[in-house]
Coordinates of C-alpha atoms and ligand atoms in Angstrom, one line a residue:
M1 CA 0.0 0.2 0.2
S2 CA 1.5 3.4 -0.8
E3 CA 1.4 5.8 2.1
T4 CA 1.0 9.4 1.8
T5 CA 3.6 11.7 2.9
L6 CA 1.3 13.7 5.1
S7 CA 3.6 15.6 7.7
N8 CA 2.5 15.9 11.0
A9 CA 1.6 19.5 10.9
Q10 CA -0.9 18.6 8.2
I11 CA -2.1 15.7 10.1
A12 CA -2.4 17.9 13.0
A13 CA -4.1 21.0 11.2
T14 CA -6.8 18.2 9.6
L15 CA -7.7 17.0 13.1
E16 CA -8.2 20.8 14.1
E17 CA -10.5 21.5 11.3
L18 CA -12.3 18.5 12.3
A19 CA -12.7 19.7 16.0
D20 CA -13.5 23.1 14.6
L21 CA -16.3 21.9 12.6
L22 CA -17.6 19.3 15.4
E23 CA -17.4 22.3 18.1
F24 CA -19.6 24.4 15.8
Q25 CA -22.0 21.8 15.3
G26 CA -22.2 21.3 19.1
V27 CA -21.3 18.1 19.6
N28 CA -20.2 17.3 22.9
A29 CA -17.1 18.8 24.8
F30 CA -15.5 15.6 25.2
R31 CA -15.3 14.5 21.9
V32 CA -13.9 17.7 20.4
R33 CA -11.2 17.8 23.0
A34 CA -10.0 14.3 22.2
Y35 CA -9.5 15.7 18.8
R36 CA -7.7 18.9 19.9
N37 CA -5.6 16.8 22.0
A38 CA -4.6 14.4 19.3
A39 CA -3.6 17.2 17.4
R40 CA -1.4 18.7 20.0
A41 CA -0.1 15.5 20.6
I42 CA 1.1 15.0 17.0
R43 CA 2.4 18.7 16.5
N44 CA 4.8 18.3 19.0
L45 CA 5.9 14.8 18.2
S46 CA 9.5 14.5 16.8
E47 CA 8.8 11.3 14.7
S48 CA 6.8 11.3 11.7
V49 CA 3.4 10.0 12.1
A50 CA 3.6 8.7 8.5
R51 CA 6.4 6.9 9.0
L52 CA 5.3 5.4 12.3
V53 CA 2.1 4.1 10.6
A54 CA 4.3 2.5 7.8
A55 CA 6.3 0.7 10.3
D56 CA 3.7 -0.3 13.0
P57 CA 0.1 1.3 12.9
H58 CA -0.4 -0.2 16.6
R59 CA 2.5 2.1 18.0
L60 CA 0.0 5.1 17.5
T61 CA -1.9 4.4 20.6
E62 CA 1.3 4.1 22.7
L63 CA 1.5 7.9 22.3
E64 CA -0.1 10.0 25.1
G65 CA -3.8 11.9 23.8
I66 CA -4.0 9.1 21.2
G67 CA -6.4 6.4 21.8
A68 CA -7.7 3.3 19.6
S69 CA -10.4 5.1 17.5
M70 CA -8.0 8.2 17.4
A71 CA -5.3 6.1 16.3
E72 CA -7.6 4.6 13.4
K73 CA -8.6 7.7 11.9
C74 CA -4.9 8.6 11.8
V75 CA -4.2 5.6 9.9
A76 CA -7.0 6.2 7.4
L77 CA -5.7 9.8 7.0
V78 CA -2.2 9.0 6.5
R79 CA -2.7 5.8 4.1
T80 CA -5.4 7.7 1.8
G81 CA -4.9 11.3 2.7
E82 CA -8.6 12.0 3.4
L83 CA -11.1 11.5 6.1
P84 CA -14.7 10.7 4.9
Q85 CA -15.9 12.3 8.2
L86 CA -14.3 15.4 7.6
E87 CA -15.6 15.4 3.9
T88 CA -18.9 15.1 5.1
L89 CA -18.8 17.8 7.8
R90 CA -17.2 20.1 5.1
A91 CA -20.2 19.5 3.0
E92 CA -22.8 20.4 5.8
V93 CA -21.0 23.7 7.4
P94 CA -20.4 26.4 4.8
E95 CA -16.7 27.3 4.0
S96 CA -17.5 30.9 4.8
V97 CA -18.3 30.0 8.5
L98 CA -14.9 28.4 8.7
T99 CA -13.3 31.6 7.9
L100 CA -15.4 33.5 10.5
M101 CA -13.3 31.3 13.1
R102 CA -10.2 33.2 12.2
I103 CA -11.0 36.4 13.8
P104 CA -9.2 36.5 17.1
G105 CA -11.4 35.7 20.0
L106 CA -13.9 33.8 17.9
G107 CA -14.1 30.4 18.5
P108 CA -16.6 27.6 17.0
K109 CA -19.0 28.1 19.8
K110 CA -19.2 31.8 19.4
V111 CA -19.4 31.3 15.5
A112 CA -22.3 28.8 16.1
V113 CA -24.3 31.7 18.1
L114 CA -23.9 34.0 15.6
H115 CA -24.7 31.9 12.7
K116 CA -27.9 30.3 14.4
E117 CA -29.0 33.7 15.9
L118 CA -28.3 36.2 13.3
G119 CA -28.2 34.0 10.3
V120 CA -24.4 35.3 9.8
A121 CA -22.5 33.2 7.4
T122 CA -19.8 35.3 6.0
L123 CA -17.2 38.2 7.1
D124 CA -19.2 40.8 5.2
E125 CA -22.5 39.8 7.0
L126 CA -20.6 39.7 10.3
R127 CA -19.3 43.3 9.6
E128 CA -22.8 44.4 9.3
A129 CA -24.1 42.9 12.3
C130 CA -21.2 44.5 14.2
V131 CA -22.0 48.4 12.6
R132 CA -25.6 47.7 13.4
H133 CA -25.1 46.4 17.0
D134 CA -27.0 43.5 16.6
V135 CA -23.8 41.4 17.9
R136 CA -23.4 43.1 21.3
A137 CA -27.0 42.3 22.3
L138 CA -26.2 38.5 22.2
K139 CA -25.8 36.5 25.4
G140 CA -22.1 36.4 25.8
F141 CA -20.8 39.0 23.4
G142 CA -21.3 42.7 24.4
A143 CA -19.9 46.1 23.0
K144 CA -16.2 45.1 23.8
T145 CA -16.4 42.0 21.8
E146 CA -18.3 43.5 19.2
Q147 CA -15.6 46.0 18.4
A148 CA -12.8 43.5 18.8
I149 CA -14.4 41.4 16.1
L150 CA -14.8 44.4 13.7
D151 CA -11.2 45.2 14.2
G152 CA -10.0 41.5 13.7
I153 CA -12.3 41.2 10.8
H154 CA -9.3 42.1 8.2
L155 CA -6.9 39.1 9.9
A156 CA -9.5 36.8 8.7
A157 CA -10.0 37.8 5.4
A158 CA -6.4 38.0 4.8
A159 CA -5.9 34.5 6.3
G160 CA -8.3 33.3 3.5
T161 CA -6.0 34.4 0.9
R162 CA -2.5 34.0 2.0
M163 CA -0.5 31.4 3.6
Y164 CA 2.4 31.3 5.5
W165 CA 5.6 30.6 3.7
A166 CA 6.3 27.5 5.7
E167 CA 3.0 25.9 5.0
A168 CA 3.7 26.8 1.2
D169 CA 7.0 25.1 1.5
E170 CA 5.5 22.0 3.0
I171 CA 3.1 22.0 -0.3
V172 CA 6.1 22.9 -2.4
A173 CA 8.1 20.0 -1.1
A174 CA 5.2 17.3 -1.9
L175 CA 4.7 18.5 -5.2
R176 CA 8.4 18.8 -6.3
A177 CA 8.6 14.9 -5.3
H178 CA 5.6 14.3 -7.3
L179 CA 6.7 16.4 -10.3
Q180 CA 9.9 14.7 -10.3
T181 CA 8.6 11.1 -11.0
C182 CA 7.1 12.5 -14.2
P183 CA 9.5 11.5 -17.0
A184 CA 8.2 14.8 -19.1
V185 CA 9.6 17.3 -16.4
E186 CA 13.0 18.2 -17.5
R187 CA 13.2 21.3 -15.1
L188 CA 11.0 22.5 -12.1
E189 CA 11.5 25.7 -10.4
F190 CA 9.1 27.8 -7.9
A191 CA 8.9 31.6 -8.5
G192 CA 6.8 34.4 -7.1
S193 CA 6.6 35.3 -3.7
Y194 CA 7.6 31.7 -2.6
R195 CA 11.1 32.2 -3.9
R196 CA 11.3 35.6 -2.7
G197 CA 10.9 34.2 0.5
K198 CA 7.9 36.4 1.6
E199 CA 6.4 35.6 4.8
T200 CA 2.9 34.8 3.4
V201 CA 2.5 33.5 -0.1
G202 CA -1.1 34.3 -2.3
D203 CA -0.1 31.7 -5.2
L204 CA 2.4 29.3 -6.0
D205 CA 4.0 29.7 -9.6
A206 CA 5.4 26.7 -10.9
L207 CA 8.0 26.7 -14.1
V208 CA 8.4 23.6 -16.0
V209 CA 10.7 22.9 -18.7
S210 CA 9.4 20.4 -21.1
S211 CA 8.7 19.3 -24.9
D212 CA 5.7 17.4 -23.7
A213 CA 3.3 20.2 -22.0
P214 CA 0.0 17.8 -21.8
R215 CA 2.0 15.1 -20.3
V216 CA 3.2 17.3 -17.2
M217 CA -0.5 19.0 -17.1
E218 CA -1.7 15.3 -16.7
C219 CA 0.9 14.9 -14.0
L220 CA -0.1 17.9 -12.0
A221 CA -3.8 16.9 -12.0
A222 CA -2.9 13.6 -10.4
F223 CA -1.0 15.5 -7.7
R224 CA -3.1 14.6 -4.2
E225 CA -3.1 18.2 -3.3
V226 CA -5.2 19.2 -6.2
A227 CA -8.8 19.8 -5.3
E228 CA -9.9 21.3 -9.1
T229 CA -8.5 22.5 -12.1
L230 CA -9.5 25.8 -12.7
A231 CA -8.0 26.4 -16.2
R232 CA -5.9 24.8 -18.9
G233 CA -4.6 25.9 -22.1
N234 CA -1.2 25.0 -24.0
T235 CA 1.3 26.0 -22.0
K236 CA -0.6 27.1 -18.9
M237 CA -3.0 25.5 -16.2
S238 CA -4.3 26.7 -13.1
V239 CA -5.2 24.5 -10.3
R240 CA -7.3 25.1 -6.9
L241 CA -5.4 23.2 -3.9
H242 CA -7.0 21.7 -0.6
G243 CA -7.5 24.6 1.4
T244 CA -7.5 27.8 -1.0
L245 CA -4.1 28.1 -2.5
Q246 CA -3.8 28.2 -6.2
L247 CA -1.2 27.1 -8.3
D248 CA -0.1 28.7 -11.5
L249 CA 1.9 26.1 -13.9
R250 CA 3.4 27.2 -16.7
V251 CA 5.5 24.8 -19.3
V252 CA 8.3 27.0 -21.1
P253 CA 11.0 26.2 -23.4
P254 CA 14.5 25.9 -22.6
E255 CA 15.7 28.8 -24.2
S256 CA 13.0 30.9 -22.1
F257 CA 13.5 29.3 -18.6
G258 CA 15.8 31.9 -17.4
A259 CA 13.6 34.9 -18.7
A260 CA 10.2 33.2 -17.2
L261 CA 12.2 32.4 -14.0
Q262 CA 12.9 36.4 -13.8
Y263 CA 9.6 37.6 -14.5
F264 CA 7.6 35.1 -12.6
T265 CA 9.7 35.6 -9.6
G266 CA 8.7 39.3 -9.6
S267 CA 8.4 41.2 -7.8
K268 CA 6.3 43.1 -10.0
E269 CA 7.6 46.4 -8.9
H270 CA 11.2 44.8 -9.5
N271 CA 10.2 43.8 -12.8
V272 CA 9.0 47.5 -13.9
V273 CA 12.1 49.1 -13.0
L274 CA 13.8 46.1 -14.7
R275 CA 12.0 47.0 -18.0
G276 CA 12.4 50.5 -17.6
R277 CA 16.4 49.9 -17.3
A278 CA 16.2 47.6 -20.4
R279 CA 14.3 50.1 -22.7
Q280 CA 17.3 52.8 -21.6
R281 CA 19.7 50.3 -23.4
G282 CA 17.5 50.0 -26.1
L283 CA 16.4 46.3 -25.3
K284 CA 13.3 44.8 -24.4
I285 CA 12.6 42.2 -21.8
N286 CA 9.6 39.8 -21.2
E287 CA 9.0 36.1 -20.0
Y288 CA 10.5 35.0 -23.2
G289 CA 13.8 36.3 -23.3
V290 CA 15.8 39.7 -23.5
Y291 CA 15.7 41.1 -27.2
R292 CA 17.6 44.0 -28.9
V293 CA 15.6 46.1 -31.0
E294 CA 16.8 47.8 -34.1
G295 CA 14.0 49.5 -36.2
T296 CA 11.5 46.5 -36.8
R297 CA 14.2 43.9 -36.1
E298 CA 14.1 42.1 -32.9
E299 CA 17.8 40.1 -31.9
R300 CA 17.3 37.8 -28.9
V301 CA 20.4 38.3 -26.5
A302 CA 19.3 36.5 -23.5
G303 CA 16.5 34.0 -21.9
A304 CA 17.9 30.5 -21.3
T305 CA 19.4 31.5 -18.0
E306 CA 18.5 34.0 -15.2
D307 CA 22.0 35.0 -15.1
G308 CA 22.4 36.0 -18.6
V309 CA 19.2 38.2 -18.4
Y310 CA 20.6 40.1 -15.6
R311 CA 24.2 40.0 -17.2
T312 CA 22.8 41.7 -20.4
L313 CA 21.2 44.6 -18.5
G314 CA 24.4 45.4 -16.8
L315 CA 23.0 44.1 -13.3
P316 CA 24.2 41.4 -10.7
V317 CA 21.7 38.1 -10.4
F318 CA 20.0 39.6 -7.2
P319 CA 19.0 37.0 -4.4
P320 CA 15.6 36.4 -5.1
E321 CA 14.7 37.7 -1.4
L322 CA 16.1 41.3 -2.5
R323 CA 13.8 41.7 -5.5
E324 CA 11.1 44.3 -3.9
A325 CA 12.4 47.7 -5.7
R326 CA 13.5 49.0 -2.2
Q327 CA 17.1 49.4 -2.3
E328 CA 18.5 46.7 -4.5
F329 CA 19.1 48.8 -7.7
H330 CA 20.9 51.3 -5.6
W331 CA 23.0 48.9 -4.0
A332 CA 23.8 47.4 -7.7
E333 CA 24.6 50.9 -8.7
T334 CA 27.0 51.7 -5.9
G335 CA 28.6 48.4 -5.8
T336 CA 27.1 48.0 -2.4
L337 CA 25.1 44.9 -2.4
P338 CA 25.1 43.1 0.8
V339 CA 26.5 39.6 0.9
L340 CA 23.2 38.0 2.7
V341 CA 23.4 35.9 5.6
T342 CA 23.1 32.2 5.2
E343 CA 22.2 29.4 7.3
R344 CA 25.5 28.1 7.3
D345 CA 26.6 31.4 9.0
I346 CA 24.7 30.7 12.1
R347 CA 26.0 29.6 15.4
G348 CA 23.9 29.6 18.0
D349 CA 20.2 30.2 19.0
L350 CA 19.3 32.6 21.9
H351 CA 15.7 31.9 22.6
M352 CA 14.1 28.4 23.4
H353 CA 12.2 26.7 26.0
T354 CA 11.8 23.4 27.8
T355 CA 9.3 21.3 30.0
E356 CA 10.4 23.5 33.0
T357 CA 7.7 26.0 31.3
D358 CA 5.9 25.2 28.3
G359 CA 8.4 23.4 26.1
V360 CA 7.8 19.6 25.4
A361 CA 11.4 18.6 25.4
T362 CA 13.7 18.8 28.5
L363 CA 17.0 20.7 28.9
E364 CA 19.2 17.8 28.1
E365 CA 17.1 16.9 24.7
M366 CA 17.1 20.6 23.7
V367 CA 21.0 20.5 24.0
A368 CA 21.4 17.0 21.9
G369 CA 19.0 18.8 19.3
A370 CA 21.2 21.9 19.0
R371 CA 24.3 19.9 19.0
Q372 CA 23.1 17.5 16.5
R373 CA 22.2 20.8 14.2
G374 CA 25.6 21.7 14.6
L375 CA 25.3 24.8 16.9
Q376 CA 28.0 25.9 19.2
Y377 CA 25.7 27.9 21.7
I378 CA 22.0 27.8 22.8
A379 CA 20.5 30.4 25.6
I380 CA 17.6 28.4 27.8
T381 CA 15.2 31.3 28.1
D382 CA 11.9 29.6 29.9
H383 CA 9.1 32.1 31.0
S384 CA 9.1 34.1 34.2
K385 CA 6.3 33.5 36.8
R386 CA 4.0 36.2 35.3
V387 CA 3.0 33.8 32.6
T388 CA 1.1 31.5 34.6
M389 CA -0.3 29.3 31.9
A390 CA 3.1 28.3 30.9
R391 CA 4.1 27.6 34.9
G392 CA 6.6 30.6 34.6
L393 CA 10.0 30.2 36.6
D394 CA 10.0 32.4 39.9
A395 CA 13.7 32.9 41.3
T396 CA 14.1 29.6 42.9
R397 CA 13.2 27.2 40.1
L398 CA 15.0 29.5 38.0
R399 CA 18.3 29.0 39.9
R400 CA 17.5 25.5 40.0
Q401 CA 17.8 25.3 36.1
W402 CA 20.7 27.1 35.9
A403 CA 22.8 25.0 38.4
A404 CA 21.5 21.8 36.2
I405 CA 22.8 23.9 33.2
D406 CA 26.2 24.8 34.9
A407 CA 26.3 21.1 35.9
L408 CA 25.8 20.2 32.4
N409 CA 28.3 22.7 31.0
E410 CA 31.1 21.0 33.1
T411 CA 30.6 18.0 30.9
F412 CA 31.1 19.8 27.5
D413 CA 34.7 20.4 26.3
D414 CA 34.8 23.8 24.5
S415 CA 33.0 23.1 21.5
F416 CA 29.4 23.5 23.1
R417 CA 27.9 26.1 25.7
V418 CA 24.6 26.3 27.1
L419 CA 23.7 29.9 28.4
K420 CA 21.7 30.4 31.3
G421 CA 18.8 32.9 30.2
I422 CA 15.5 33.8 30.8
E423 CA 12.5 35.2 28.9
V424 CA 11.8 38.0 31.7
D425 CA 8.2 39.3 31.0
I426 CA 8.0 43.2 30.9
L427 CA 5.1 43.5 33.4
E428 CA 2.0 45.5 32.7
R429 CA 2.4 48.1 34.8
G430 CA 6.3 48.4 33.5
G431 CA 9.4 47.0 35.0
L432 CA 10.4 43.5 34.9
D433 CA 9.2 40.2 36.4
L434 CA 12.3 39.1 38.0
P435 CA 14.6 41.3 41.0
D436 CA 17.5 42.5 39.6
E437 CA 19.7 40.6 41.3
V438 CA 18.4 37.2 39.6
L439 CA 18.9 38.6 36.3
A440 CA 22.3 39.6 37.1
E441 CA 23.2 36.2 37.1
A442 CA 21.9 35.5 33.9
D443 CA 24.3 35.1 31.0
W444 CA 21.4 36.1 28.2
V445 CA 18.2 37.9 29.4
V446 CA 15.3 38.5 26.9
A447 CA 12.4 40.4 27.5
S448 CA 9.2 40.4 26.2
V449 CA 5.5 41.7 26.3
H450 CA 2.7 39.1 26.9
Y451 CA 0.5 40.8 28.9
G452 CA -1.0 44.4 28.3
Q453 CA -0.7 43.9 24.5
R454 CA -3.4 46.5 23.9
Q455 CA -2.5 49.0 25.7
P456 CA -2.6 52.6 24.2
R457 CA 0.8 53.4 22.3
A458 CA 2.6 55.8 24.7
Q459 CA 2.3 53.0 27.4
I460 CA 3.3 50.0 25.9
T461 CA 6.1 51.9 24.0
A462 CA 7.4 53.4 27.3
R463 CA 7.5 49.7 28.8
I464 CA 9.4 48.3 26.1
V465 CA 12.0 51.2 26.0
Q466 CA 12.1 50.9 29.9
A467 CA 13.3 47.3 29.5
L468 CA 16.0 48.1 26.8
A469 CA 17.4 50.7 29.2
H470 CA 17.5 48.1 32.0
P471 CA 21.2 47.0 32.7
H472 CA 20.7 43.4 32.5
V473 CA 18.3 43.2 29.7
H474 CA 20.1 42.0 26.4
A475 CA 17.4 42.0 23.9
I476 CA 13.7 42.4 23.2
A477 CA 12.0 39.1 22.0
H478 CA 9.2 39.5 19.1
P479 CA 9.1 43.2 19.6
T480 CA 5.8 44.0 17.9
G481 CA 3.9 40.6 19.1
R482 CA 2.4 40.4 15.9
L483 CA 1.2 36.8 14.8
I484 CA 0.8 36.8 10.9
N485 CA -3.0 36.5 9.9
R486 CA -3.9 36.2 13.5
R487 CA -3.0 39.3 15.6
D488 CA -1.9 42.5 15.0
P489 CA 1.0 43.9 16.3
Y490 CA 1.2 46.1 19.5
D491 CA 0.2 49.7 19.1
V492 CA 4.0 50.2 19.6
D493 CA 6.1 53.2 18.5
I494 CA 8.7 51.1 16.4
E495 CA 11.2 54.4 15.9
A496 CA 11.4 54.8 19.6
V497 CA 12.2 51.0 20.3
L498 CA 14.7 51.2 17.3
D499 CA 16.1 54.4 18.9
A500 CA 16.4 52.7 22.3
A501 CA 17.9 49.8 20.9
Q502 CA 20.6 51.9 19.5
Q503 CA 21.2 54.2 22.4
Y504 CA 21.4 51.1 25.0
H505 CA 23.4 49.1 22.6
K506 CA 20.9 46.4 22.8
V507 CA 19.9 43.6 20.4
L508 CA 16.5 43.1 18.7
E509 CA 15.4 39.7 18.0
L510 CA 13.9 38.3 14.8
N511 CA 11.8 35.6 15.8
A512 CA 11.8 32.8 13.6
N513 CA 8.5 31.1 14.2
P514 CA 6.9 31.1 10.9
M515 CA 3.7 32.7 12.2
R516 CA 5.5 35.7 14.2
L517 CA 8.7 36.9 12.1
D518 CA 9.1 39.7 14.4
L519 CA 10.6 41.9 13.7
N520 CA 9.5 41.8 10.0
D521 CA 12.1 42.6 6.9
V522 CA 11.4 46.4 6.9
H523 CA 12.1 46.9 10.7
C524 CA 15.0 44.6 10.7
A525 CA 16.4 46.9 7.7
A526 CA 15.4 49.9 9.8
A527 CA 17.4 48.1 13.0
K528 CA 20.6 47.5 10.4
A529 CA 20.6 51.5 9.6
R530 CA 20.9 52.4 13.0
G531 CA 23.7 49.9 13.7
V532 CA 21.4 47.7 16.0
R533 CA 22.0 44.0 16.0
I534 CA 19.5 41.1 15.3
A535 CA 19.5 37.9 16.8
I536 CA 17.7 35.1 14.6
S537 CA 16.2 33.3 17.2
T538 CA 13.8 30.2 17.0
D539 CA 11.6 30.6 20.3
A540 CA 11.7 26.4 19.9
H541 CA 9.3 24.9 22.3
S542 CA 10.4 21.4 21.0
V543 CA 13.6 19.8 19.4
D544 CA 11.8 20.3 15.9
G545 CA 11.5 24.0 16.9
L546 CA 15.0 24.4 16.3
D547 CA 14.5 23.8 12.8
C548 CA 12.3 27.3 12.3
L549 CA 15.7 29.3 12.0
R550 CA 15.6 29.3 8.1
Y551 CA 12.2 30.9 8.1
G552 CA 13.8 33.8 10.1
L553 CA 17.1 33.5 7.8
L554 CA 14.6 34.3 4.8
Q555 CA 13.1 37.1 6.2
A556 CA 16.5 38.5 7.4
R557 CA 17.7 38.1 3.9
R558 CA 14.9 40.0 2.8
A559 CA 15.7 42.6 5.0
G560 CA 19.0 42.6 3.6
L561 CA 21.2 41.6 6.6
T562 CA 24.7 40.2 6.4
K563 CA 26.8 38.0 8.6
D564 CA 27.8 40.9 10.2
D565 CA 24.0 42.3 11.2
V566 CA 23.4 39.1 12.9
L567 CA 24.6 38.7 16.5
N568 CA 24.1 34.6 16.5
T569 CA 26.6 34.1 13.6
R570 CA 29.5 35.1 16.4
S571 CA 31.4 32.2 17.4
W572 CA 30.6 31.1 21.3
P573 CA 34.2 33.0 22.4
R574 CA 33.3 36.0 20.5
L575 CA 30.0 36.0 21.8
R576 CA 31.3 35.6 25.4
E577 CA 33.5 38.4 24.7
L578 CA 30.5 40.8 23.8
L579 CA 28.4 40.0 26.4
H580 CA 30.9 40.8 28.9
R581 CA 31.4 44.1 27.8
Ligands
DGT601 P1 1.5 36.5 -4.5 O1 1.1 35.3 -5.3 O2 0.5 37.2 -4.0 O3 1.9 36.0 -3.3 O4 2.8 37.5 -5.0 P2 3.3 37.0 -6.5 O5 4.6 38.2 -6.4 O6 4.2 35.8 -6.4 O7 2.7 37.7 -7.8 P3 2.0 36.6 -8.7 O8 1.5 35.3 -8.4 O9 0.7 37.3 -9.2 O10 2.8 36.9 -10.2 C1 4.0 36.2 -9.8 C2 5.0 36.9 -10.6 O11 4.8 37.5 -11.9 C3 5.3 38.5 -10.0 O12 5.6 38.5 -8.7 C4 5.5 39.2 -11.0 C5 5.0 38.6 -12.1 N1 3.9 39.5 -12.7 C6 2.9 39.1 -12.8 N2 1.9 40.0 -13.3 C7 2.5 41.1 -13.5 C8 2.4 42.3 -14.4 O13 1.3 42.7 -14.6 N3 3.6 42.8 -14.6 C9 4.9 42.4 -14.4 N4 6.0 43.3 -14.3 N5 5.3 41.7 -13.7 C10 3.9 40.6 -13.4
CA602 CA1 2.4 33.9 -6.4
CA603 CA1 0.4 33.5 -9.9
ZN604 ZN1 9.4 32.4 24.0

């Protein structure tokens, strides 16, 4: 039997969707919780469920939170890529209702009330109901909830149209594997915002070199993630994938591959500048090639390679992440194109959690995972006590953890080091969650806001600036608090934060979690312009979480950051020197 290659994240998402739909339908809470528990267990699992099922399906029931009937469902899902029960539910609940659940604070239960009492089924209908103040009149809602819904509708709307880069990447990997089994495919690349490493992707743009386009299209149509073919021509095909993502496939001849790759990588704005530049040089550029124009005669001068396209225009081959018509052309003209930081430059990871708070791996497991990934050092930064939900650490527990870290460090030679760290909460009223004398003992302190996120601009900005001024704080974690497609950033004056970081020589984090990517590319570039160093940190809550680094790197590269701009490219001896200053 051929198993699908569903990732744990995909399986977990499927179970979550099932839970949402069941909860919307009002089935008993116990059943809903069973699905959510299973989803959480699978998301945090370091082994691949698909592989586990292939080896021995019975072993699934050994996992905490997964009973016999849940295991059966997972096996069916892994083997067929589908769950009949989910298909039925999807048919019963309008898809637009699911998008309502993406509004922050609106769970399936509240959406069910809105649907039942007000007949609301779409975001537009919900907006109207809020404006009419029908929502505040419902039991369990109120004026504050109504306003929060109005404020959050744009997030749900965006979430319906753009997916996280990390999710797109999973689909790309699966599709790559699938299309590579098609003998007609001679070459394959994914262009568009995906290739530019944008934090979210609107649709996928695949390019294939082939002399047999119909065969390639047949093969795409057979991909298990394809829900429907939207359009099909001689060289172009558009399909809708499960979920909402769309994919455009173009089949091009080899002599146009470079031009097509350049054109469809974009961005549109980058291409506009390029076209202007071509015109100045008496050239014409399009997705088929670059042409010298003399009167009515056109001579082809480039097109097979992207390299050739840029070279004929007198330009370097820009890394895709820089192609946004921001500064790249200026850099090219002045010979100052930055050499972007790469994953190979990274030496350590300065933000992660363990089972002491809300992580799922122990200190020892995180260390083993980090060493396996070739890191030289990590900072353990569990939560402080204010974060009660995560069982945050008080001084006593923190010092106990640090003692364990000291003991562990004793066992390493100079090739690895664990920093005694803490993610200390910035309190609602200002100030930090642990006494100064405790923080003074830490090797590495990141401060962050988890409570009072909706405070007015002046107040929340002052809290963060004050934390930056604190002598024992090294960095601010996820400085704006946004969750892509889910939660807006705090109303923080980012300029003031950047200025304070510069003034106090502090570090700002680029949180590499694909839902955070905080600071974003624009803010990272602004930090660089002030000489403020960035730490690309995973904020891992599991061993697998350490792999998020690459999402942070894409964002850093989009900001034009070099190895030098990123703190955790420093070797351990060099970092120790910096920290002791
Ligand atoms: P997305 O899909 O919204 O995340 O963003 P992109 O950048 O992938 O945009 P998409 O899929 O509409 O088009 C892919 C690339 O094709 C785009 O980055 C540049 C190129 N392109 C598309 N339409 C135009 C256009 O009207 N003019 C120019 N110059 N380029 C275009
Ligand atoms: Ca696209
Ligand atoms: Ca497209
Ligand atoms: Zn954290």
